[in-house]
PDB file of C-alpha atoms in Angstrom:
ATOM      1  CA  MET Q   1      78.133  56.290 155.781  1.00 85.00           C
ATOM      2  CA  THR Q   2      74.429  56.132 155.310  1.00 91.00           C
ATOM      3  CA  GLU Q   3      72.512  53.159 154.001  1.00 94.00           C
ATOM      4  CA  PHE Q   4      71.976  54.868 150.653  1.00 94.00           C
ATOM      5  CA  GLU Q   5      75.699  55.576 150.198  1.00 93.00           C
ATOM      6  CA  TYR Q   6      76.585  52.004 151.130  1.00 93.00           C
ATOM      7  CA  ASP Q   7      74.092  50.712 148.562  1.00 93.00           C
ATOM      8  CA  CYS Q   8      75.627  52.944 145.876  1.00 92.00           C
ATOM      9  CA  LEU Q   9      79.092  51.707 146.799  1.00 91.00           C
ATOM     10  CA  GLN Q  10      77.998  48.083 146.423  1.00 91.00           C
ATOM     11  CA  LYS Q  11      76.505  48.778 142.993  1.00 89.00           C
ATOM     12  CA  LYS Q  12      79.692  50.527 141.811  1.00 87.00           C
ATOM     13  CA  LEU Q  13      81.764  47.535 142.859  1.00 84.00           C
ATOM     14  CA  VAL Q  14      79.483  45.154 140.985  1.00 84.00           C
ATOM     15  CA  ALA Q  15      79.624  47.330 137.885  1.00 81.00           C
ATOM     16  CA  LEU Q  16      83.429  47.486 138.002  1.00 78.00           C
ATOM     17  CA  SER Q  17      83.836  43.716 138.381  1.00 75.00           C
ATOM     18  CA  ALA Q  18      81.452  43.085 135.458  1.00 66.00           C
ATOM     19  CA  GLN Q  19      83.338  45.592 133.362  1.00 62.00           C
ATOM     20  CA  HIS Q  20      86.487  43.488 133.625  1.00 67.00           C
ATOM     21  CA  ARG Q  21      84.746  40.291 132.549  1.00 68.00           C
ATOM     22  CA  VAL Q  22      82.642  41.481 129.594  1.00 61.00           C
ATOM     23  CA  GLY Q  23      85.430  42.205 127.102  1.00 62.00           C
ATOM     24  CA  ARG Q  24      86.890  38.640 127.140  1.00 64.00           C
ATOM     25  CA  ARG Q  25      84.871  36.674 124.648  1.00 67.00           C
ATOM     26  CA  ARG Q  26      86.434  33.779 122.788  1.00 74.00           C
ATOM     27  CA  GLN Q  27      85.338  31.983 119.676  1.00 82.00           C
ATOM     28  CA  VAL Q  28      84.355  28.352 120.197  1.00 85.00           C
ATOM     29  CA  THR Q  29      86.273  26.019 117.892  1.00 87.00           C
ATOM     30  CA  LEU Q  30      86.217  22.276 117.310  1.00 88.00           C
ATOM     31  CA  PRO Q  31      89.201  20.050 116.512  1.00 85.00           C
ATOM     32  CA  SER Q  32      87.769  19.342 113.059  1.00 84.00           C
ATOM     33  CA  ASP Q  33      87.669  23.052 112.142  1.00 87.00           C
ATOM     34  CA  ARG Q  34      91.306  23.086 111.098  1.00 88.00           C
ATOM     35  CA  LEU Q  35      91.244  19.921 108.980  1.00 89.00           C
ATOM     36  CA  ASN Q  36      91.441  20.033 105.213  1.00 90.00           C
ATOM     37  CA  GLU Q  37      89.149  18.025 102.913  1.00 89.00           C
ATOM     38  CA  ALA Q  38      91.435  15.002 102.645  1.00 90.00           C
ATOM     39  CA  GLU Q  39      91.763  14.730 106.434  1.00 89.00           C
ATOM     40  CA  LEU Q  40      88.012  15.071 106.869  1.00 86.00           C
ATOM     41  CA  ALA Q  41      87.366  12.363 104.295  1.00 84.00           C
ATOM     42  CA  ARG Q  42      89.820  10.073 106.086  1.00 85.00           C
ATOM     43  CA  ARG Q  43      88.096  10.752 109.393  1.00 83.00           C
ATOM     44  CA  ASN Q  44      84.591   9.934 108.112  1.00 81.00           C
ATOM     45  CA  GLY Q  45      83.819   6.279 107.430  1.00 78.00           C
ATOM     46  CA  PRO Q  46      82.061   4.848 104.432  1.00 82.00           C
ATOM     47  CA  CYS Q  47      78.288   4.994 104.249  1.00 84.00           C
ATOM     48  CA  ARG Q  48      76.622   1.618 104.645  1.00 89.00           C
ATOM     49  CA  ILE Q  49      73.063   0.631 103.790  1.00 91.00           C
ATOM     50  CA  TYR Q  50      71.348  -2.251 105.569  1.00 92.00           C
ATOM     51  CA  ARG Q  51      68.095  -3.600 104.154  1.00 91.00           C
ATOM     52  CA  LEU Q  52      66.373  -5.291 107.058  1.00 91.00           C
ATOM     53  CA  GLY Q  53      63.170  -5.964 105.153  1.00 90.00           C
ATOM     54  CA  ARG Q  54      64.512  -8.693 102.878  1.00 92.00           C
ATOM     55  CA  PRO Q  55      66.119 -12.145 103.263  1.00 93.00           C
ATOM     56  CA  MET Q  56      69.884 -12.268 103.553  1.00 92.00           C
ATOM     57  CA  LYS Q  57      72.776 -14.725 103.875  1.00 92.00           C
ATOM     58  CA  LEU Q  58      75.002 -15.224 106.863  1.00 93.00           C
ATOM     59  CA  ALA Q  59      77.853 -13.009 105.533  1.00 93.00           C
ATOM     60  CA  GLU Q  60      75.494 -10.034 105.237  1.00 93.00           C
ATOM     61  CA  PHE Q  61      74.022 -10.731 108.677  1.00 93.00           C
ATOM     62  CA  GLU Q  62      77.418 -10.889 110.397  1.00 93.00           C
ATOM     63  CA  ALA Q  63      78.578  -7.684 108.665  1.00 93.00           C
ATOM     64  CA  MET Q  64      75.855  -5.721 110.472  1.00 93.00           C
ATOM     65  CA  PRO Q  65      76.320  -4.136 113.912  1.00 93.00           C
ATOM     66  CA  PRO Q  66      74.905  -6.143 116.850  1.00 94.00           C
ATOM     67  CA  ASP Q  67      71.966  -3.799 117.420  1.00 94.00           C
ATOM     68  CA  LEU Q  68      70.850  -4.182 113.789  1.00 94.00           C
ATOM     69  CA  GLN Q  69      71.318  -7.959 114.012  1.00 94.00           C
ATOM     70  CA  ARG Q  70      68.895  -7.982 116.948  1.00 94.00           C
ATOM     71  CA  ASP Q  71      66.421  -5.814 115.037  1.00 95.00           C
ATOM     72  CA  TYR Q  72      66.644  -8.105 112.017  1.00 94.00           C
ATOM     73  CA  LEU Q  73      65.968 -11.186 114.123  1.00 93.00           C
ATOM     74  CA  ARG Q  74      62.972  -9.412 115.674  1.00 93.00           C
ATOM     75  CA  ARG Q  75      61.651  -8.585 112.209  1.00 93.00           C
ATOM     76  CA  LEU Q  76      62.064 -12.242 111.214  1.00 93.00           C
ATOM     77  CA  ARG Q  77      60.031 -13.192 114.254  1.00 91.00           C
ATOM     78  CA  GLN Q  78      57.254 -10.796 113.192  1.00 91.00           C
ATOM     79  CA  ARG Q  79      57.316 -12.324 109.713  1.00 91.00           C
ATOM     80  CA  GLY Q  80      56.573 -15.790 111.075  1.00 90.00           C
ATOM     81  CA  ALA Q  81      60.031 -17.391 111.199  1.00 90.00           C
ATOM     82  CA  ASP Q  82      61.017 -20.421 113.171  1.00 90.00           C
ATOM     83  CA  ASP Q  83      64.438 -21.978 113.863  1.00 90.00           C
ATOM     84  CA  ALA Q  84      64.393 -24.287 110.839  1.00 91.00           C
ATOM     85  CA  SER Q  85      63.392 -21.608 108.345  1.00 92.00           C
ATOM     86  CA  VAL Q  86      65.968 -19.138 109.625  1.00 92.00           C
ATOM     87  CA  SER Q  87      68.698 -21.770 109.505  1.00 92.00           C
ATOM     88  CA  ARG Q  88      67.786 -22.537 105.859  1.00 92.00           C
ATOM     89  CA  MET Q  89      67.711 -18.849 104.920  1.00 92.00           C
ATOM     90  CA  LEU Q  90      71.077 -18.032 106.550  1.00 92.00           C
ATOM     91  CA  GLY Q  91      72.658 -21.330 105.495  1.00 92.00           C
ATOM     92  CA  ILE Q  92      73.661 -22.417 108.992  1.00 92.00           C
ATOM     93  CA  GLY Q  93      72.737 -25.171 111.422  1.00 91.00           C
ATOM     94  CA  ARG Q  94      69.905 -24.994 113.944  1.00 88.00           C
ATOM     95  CA  GLN Q  95      72.290 -24.921 116.899  1.00 91.00           C
ATOM     96  CA  ARG Q  96      73.922 -21.775 115.562  1.00 91.00           C
ATOM     97  CA  VAL Q  97      70.477 -20.188 115.144  1.00 91.00           C
ATOM     98  CA  GLN Q  98      69.700 -21.051 118.754  1.00 91.00           C
ATOM     99  CA  ALA Q  99      73.008 -19.440 119.789  1.00 91.00           C
ATOM    100  CA  LEU Q 100      72.060 -16.287 117.860  1.00 90.00           C
ATOM    101  CA  ARG Q 101      68.629 -16.259 119.491  1.00 88.00           C
ATOM    102  CA  THR Q 102      70.182 -16.604 122.924  1.00 89.00           C
ATOM    103  CA  ARG Q 103      72.770 -13.886 122.319  1.00 91.00           C
ATOM    104  CA  HIS Q 104      70.205 -11.391 121.004  1.00 91.00           C
ATOM    105  CA  ARG Q 105      67.352 -12.545 123.277  1.00 91.00           C
ATOM    106  CA  VAL Q 106      64.852 -13.196 120.482  1.00 90.00           C
ATOM    107  CA  ASP Q 107      62.477 -16.177 120.499  1.00 89.00           C
ATOM    108  CA  PHE Q 108      60.839 -17.484 117.336  1.00 87.00           C
ATOM    109  CA  ASP Q 109      57.691 -18.449 119.216  1.00 86.00           C
ATOM    110  CA  ARG Q 110      55.107 -17.335 116.597  1.00 85.00           C
ATOM    111  CA  PRO Q 111      55.707 -19.405 113.451  1.00 88.00           C
ATOM    112  CA  ASP Q 112      53.476 -18.446 110.556  1.00 90.00           C
ATOM    113  CA  PRO Q 113      54.324 -20.455 107.405  1.00 90.00           C
ATOM    114  CA  ALA Q 114      52.180 -18.268 105.097  1.00 91.00           C
ATOM    115  CA  ALA Q 115      53.748 -15.002 106.230  1.00 91.00           C
ATOM    116  CA  TRP Q 116      57.227 -16.540 106.041  1.00 91.00           C
ATOM    117  CA  LYS Q 117      56.566 -17.754 102.488  1.00 91.00           C
ATOM    118  CA  ASP Q 118      55.441 -14.233 101.525  1.00 91.00           C
ATOM    119  CA  PHE Q 119      58.633 -12.817 103.058  1.00 89.00           C
ATOM    120  CA  LEU Q 120      60.829 -15.196 101.067  1.00 87.00           C
ATOM    121  CA  GLY Q 121      58.737 -14.514  97.950  1.00 84.00           C
ATOM    122  CA  GLU Q 122      59.729 -10.832  98.090  1.00 65.00           C
ATOM    123  CA  GLU Q 123      63.293 -11.914  97.339  1.00 54.00           C
ATOM    124  CA  ASN Q 124      62.260 -13.732  94.158  1.00 49.00           C
ATOM    125  CA  GLY Q 125      59.742 -11.100  92.995  1.00 43.00           C
TER     126      GLY Q 125
END
């Protein structure tokens, strides 16, 4: 067998093996494809809206996920909050505010009374 014939034989074998694989295509499906509307509605949770740009009470704060709680405390820091003002806004003691700060690793180290007053004024206006 010459080199040319051997090369042709190799190509025929490759073509034959590919021929057996090409015809087997399957549709990709997801588990949710076979659910009806009621089952889909049960599977999806309710839509929640969190307004992090306004003052809130402790119940609203605790209803938020931990990552949003951390973001809210960081926003309060940017708005010039300190421990006392946050404790008055949330309606809790200073020790509990310090525990929240520790848990979410946020320090109220830049108090700005004017900016904080503007932030609280948005609630009344």
